[in-house]
């Protein structure tokens, strides 16, 4: 199954995007502050028959972005699928792609 990483996925438009992608992708719900809200979104995706996990990311810190993408890339390598990025929260730094990412800019 392909992976979709939704930054800002714990609320607002990011939450809507994550829930919509939940029946087609393993959705990684990216959050900055509220792990609780991200877990709620992830649990809803799973209860609807999908697959989901969460990752904390501070989009204003390069090291945080690097760590989040590294984690997601490792998971994607294990499933032999290219991850999809759906940035509901804008990442302002050069994205640290080392693999074959598909990018869907939803800003």
PDB file of C-alpha atoms in Angstrom:
ATOM      1  CA  UNK A   1       0.000   0.000   0.000  1.00  0.00           C
ATOM      2  CA  UNK A   2       1.289   3.468  -0.823  1.00  0.00           C
ATOM      3  CA  UNK A   3       1.868   6.004   1.935  1.00  0.00           C
ATOM      4  CA  UNK A   4       0.419   9.529   2.019  1.00  0.00           C
ATOM      5  CA  UNK A   5       2.054  12.020   4.401  1.00  0.00           C
ATOM      6  CA  UNK A   6      -0.343  14.832   5.296  1.00  0.00           C
ATOM      7  CA  UNK A   7       1.340  17.734   7.077  1.00  0.00           C
ATOM      8  CA  UNK A   8      -1.136  19.601   9.263  1.00  0.00           C
ATOM      9  CA  UNK A   9      -3.240  16.436   9.267  1.00  0.00           C
ATOM     10  CA  UNK A  10      -4.613  16.764  12.784  1.00  0.00           C
ATOM     11  CA  UNK A  11      -7.064  19.604  12.074  1.00  0.00           C
ATOM     12  CA  UNK A  12      -8.726  21.769   9.449  1.00  0.00           C
ATOM     13  CA  UNK A  13      -8.181  21.050   5.783  1.00  0.00           C
ATOM     14  CA  UNK A  14      -5.315  18.680   6.599  1.00  0.00           C
ATOM     15  CA  UNK A  15      -7.683  16.529   8.658  1.00  0.00           C
ATOM     16  CA  UNK A  16     -10.182  16.465   5.778  1.00  0.00           C
ATOM     17  CA  UNK A  17      -7.431  15.483   3.339  1.00  0.00           C
ATOM     18  CA  UNK A  18      -6.150  12.744   5.671  1.00  0.00           C
ATOM     19  CA  UNK A  19      -9.628  11.294   6.123  1.00  0.00           C
ATOM     20  CA  UNK A  20     -10.277  11.401   2.378  1.00  0.00           C
ATOM     21  CA  UNK A  21      -7.001   9.637   1.547  1.00  0.00           C
ATOM     22  CA  UNK A  22      -7.578   7.026   4.247  1.00  0.00           C
ATOM     23  CA  UNK A  23      -9.322   4.556   1.964  1.00  0.00           C
ATOM     24  CA  UNK A  24      -6.560   4.646  -0.675  1.00  0.00           C
ATOM     25  CA  UNK A  25      -3.284   5.047   1.240  1.00  0.00           C
ATOM     26  CA  UNK A  26      -1.562   4.354   4.518  1.00  0.00           C
ATOM     27  CA  UNK A  27      -1.947   7.890   5.908  1.00  0.00           C
ATOM     28  CA  UNK A  28       0.755   9.412   8.090  1.00  0.00           C
ATOM     29  CA  UNK A  29      -0.918  12.226  10.014  1.00  0.00           C
ATOM     30  CA  UNK A  30       1.660  14.971  10.570  1.00  0.00           C
ATOM     31  CA  UNK A  31       1.159  17.182  13.588  1.00  0.00           C
ATOM     32  CA  UNK A  32       3.104  19.889  15.388  1.00  0.00           C
ATOM     33  CA  UNK A  33       1.496  20.239  18.808  1.00  0.00           C
ATOM     34  CA  UNK A  34      -1.510  17.988  19.394  1.00  0.00           C
ATOM     35  CA  UNK A  35      -0.645  14.317  19.379  1.00  0.00           C
ATOM     36  CA  UNK A  36      -4.110  13.685  20.810  1.00  0.00           C
ATOM     37  CA  UNK A  37      -5.874  15.243  17.799  1.00  0.00           C
ATOM     38  CA  UNK A  38      -3.551  13.452  15.365  1.00  0.00           C
ATOM     39  CA  UNK A  39      -4.279  10.133  17.086  1.00  0.00           C
ATOM     40  CA  UNK A  40      -8.022  10.826  16.822  1.00  0.00           C
ATOM     41  CA  UNK A  41      -7.698  11.320  13.051  1.00  0.00           C
ATOM     42  CA  UNK A  42      -5.538   8.211  12.725  1.00  0.00           C
ATOM     43  CA  UNK A  43      -7.989   6.133  14.778  1.00  0.00           C
ATOM     44  CA  UNK A  44     -10.911   7.340  12.644  1.00  0.00           C
ATOM     45  CA  UNK A  45      -9.076   6.285   9.465  1.00  0.00           C
ATOM     46  CA  UNK A  46      -8.400   2.862  10.994  1.00  0.00           C
ATOM     47  CA  UNK A  47     -12.004   2.471  12.200  1.00  0.00           C
ATOM     48  CA  UNK A  48     -13.122   3.188   8.621  1.00  0.00           C
ATOM     49  CA  UNK A  49     -10.999   0.269   7.385  1.00  0.00           C
ATOM     50  CA  UNK A  50      -7.853   2.199   6.482  1.00  0.00           C
ATOM     51  CA  UNK A  51      -4.290   2.221   7.717  1.00  0.00           C
ATOM     52  CA  UNK A  52      -2.705   5.160   9.537  1.00  0.00           C
ATOM     53  CA  UNK A  53       0.023   6.372  11.860  1.00  0.00           C
ATOM     54  CA  UNK A  54       1.190   9.727  13.208  1.00  0.00           C
ATOM     55  CA  UNK A  55       4.447  11.674  13.205  1.00  0.00           C
ATOM     56  CA  UNK A  56       5.379  14.911  14.929  1.00  0.00           C
ATOM     57  CA  UNK A  57       6.860  17.559  12.643  1.00  0.00           C
ATOM     58  CA  UNK A  58       7.730  21.199  13.175  1.00  0.00           C
ATOM     59  CA  UNK A  59       7.705  22.527   9.621  1.00  0.00           C
ATOM     60  CA  UNK A  60       9.783  25.555  10.622  1.00  0.00           C
ATOM     61  CA  UNK A  61      12.743  23.421  11.741  1.00  0.00           C
ATOM     62  CA  UNK A  62      14.833  21.645   9.130  1.00  0.00           C
ATOM     63  CA  UNK A  63      15.933  18.915  11.545  1.00  0.00           C
ATOM     64  CA  UNK A  64      12.324  18.080  12.409  1.00  0.00           C
ATOM     65  CA  UNK A  65      11.382  17.906   8.729  1.00  0.00           C
ATOM     66  CA  UNK A  66      14.414  15.676   8.042  1.00  0.00           C
ATOM     67  CA  UNK A  67      13.516  13.312  10.888  1.00  0.00           C
ATOM     68  CA  UNK A  68       9.869  13.014   9.836  1.00  0.00           C
ATOM     69  CA  UNK A  69      10.725  12.335   6.195  1.00  0.00           C
ATOM     70  CA  UNK A  70      13.428   9.819   7.120  1.00  0.00           C
ATOM     71  CA  UNK A  71      10.958   7.886   9.242  1.00  0.00           C
ATOM     72  CA  UNK A  72       8.329   7.854   6.495  1.00  0.00           C
ATOM     73  CA  UNK A  73      10.872   6.892   3.826  1.00  0.00           C
ATOM     74  CA  UNK A  74      11.986   3.882   5.901  1.00  0.00           C
ATOM     75  CA  UNK A  75       8.387   2.707   6.198  1.00  0.00           C
ATOM     76  CA  UNK A  76       7.825   3.217   2.470  1.00  0.00           C
ATOM     77  CA  UNK A  77      10.976   1.263   1.597  1.00  0.00           C
ATOM     78  CA  UNK A  78       9.633  -1.671   3.601  1.00  0.00           C
ATOM     79  CA  UNK A  79       6.416  -1.619   1.579  1.00  0.00           C
ATOM     80  CA  UNK A  80       8.231  -0.973  -1.753  1.00  0.00           C
ATOM     81  CA  UNK A  81       5.985   1.996  -2.529  1.00  0.00           C
ATOM     82  CA  UNK A  82       6.682   5.654  -3.233  1.00  0.00           C
ATOM     83  CA  UNK A  83       5.158   7.958  -0.617  1.00  0.00           C
ATOM     84  CA  UNK A  84       2.846  10.842  -1.516  1.00  0.00           C
ATOM     85  CA  UNK A  85       3.190  14.244   0.145  1.00  0.00           C
ATOM     86  CA  UNK A  86       0.009  16.252   0.722  1.00  0.00           C
ATOM     87  CA  UNK A  87       1.250  19.423   2.472  1.00  0.00           C
ATOM     88  CA  UNK A  88      -1.766  21.058   4.094  1.00  0.00           C
ATOM     89  CA  UNK A  89       0.772  22.913   6.255  1.00  0.00           C
ATOM     90  CA  UNK A  90       3.394  24.599   4.093  1.00  0.00           C
ATOM     91  CA  UNK A  91       6.959  23.391   4.471  1.00  0.00           C
ATOM     92  CA  UNK A  92       9.316  26.310   3.785  1.00  0.00           C
ATOM     93  CA  UNK A  93      12.575  24.427   3.435  1.00  0.00           C
ATOM     94  CA  UNK A  94      13.992  22.284   0.686  1.00  0.00           C
ATOM     95  CA  UNK A  95      12.370  18.937   1.171  1.00  0.00           C
ATOM     96  CA  UNK A  96      14.833  16.173   1.992  1.00  0.00           C
ATOM     97  CA  UNK A  97      13.651  13.656  -0.580  1.00  0.00           C
ATOM     98  CA  UNK A  98      15.986  10.750  -1.038  1.00  0.00           C
ATOM     99  CA  UNK A  99      13.478   8.404  -2.626  1.00  0.00           C
ATOM    100  CA  UNK A 100      10.801   8.550  -5.282  1.00  0.00           C
ATOM    101  CA  UNK A 101       8.200  10.826  -3.726  1.00  0.00           C
ATOM    102  CA  UNK A 102       5.033  11.966  -5.475  1.00  0.00           C
ATOM    103  CA  UNK A 103       4.095  15.490  -4.450  1.00  0.00           C
ATOM    104  CA  UNK A 104       0.529  16.741  -4.295  1.00  0.00           C
ATOM    105  CA  UNK A 105       0.588  20.361  -3.129  1.00  0.00           C
ATOM    106  CA  UNK A 106      -2.712  21.162  -1.487  1.00  0.00           C
ATOM    107  CA  UNK A 107      -2.220  24.711  -0.240  1.00  0.00           C
TER     108      UNK A 107
END
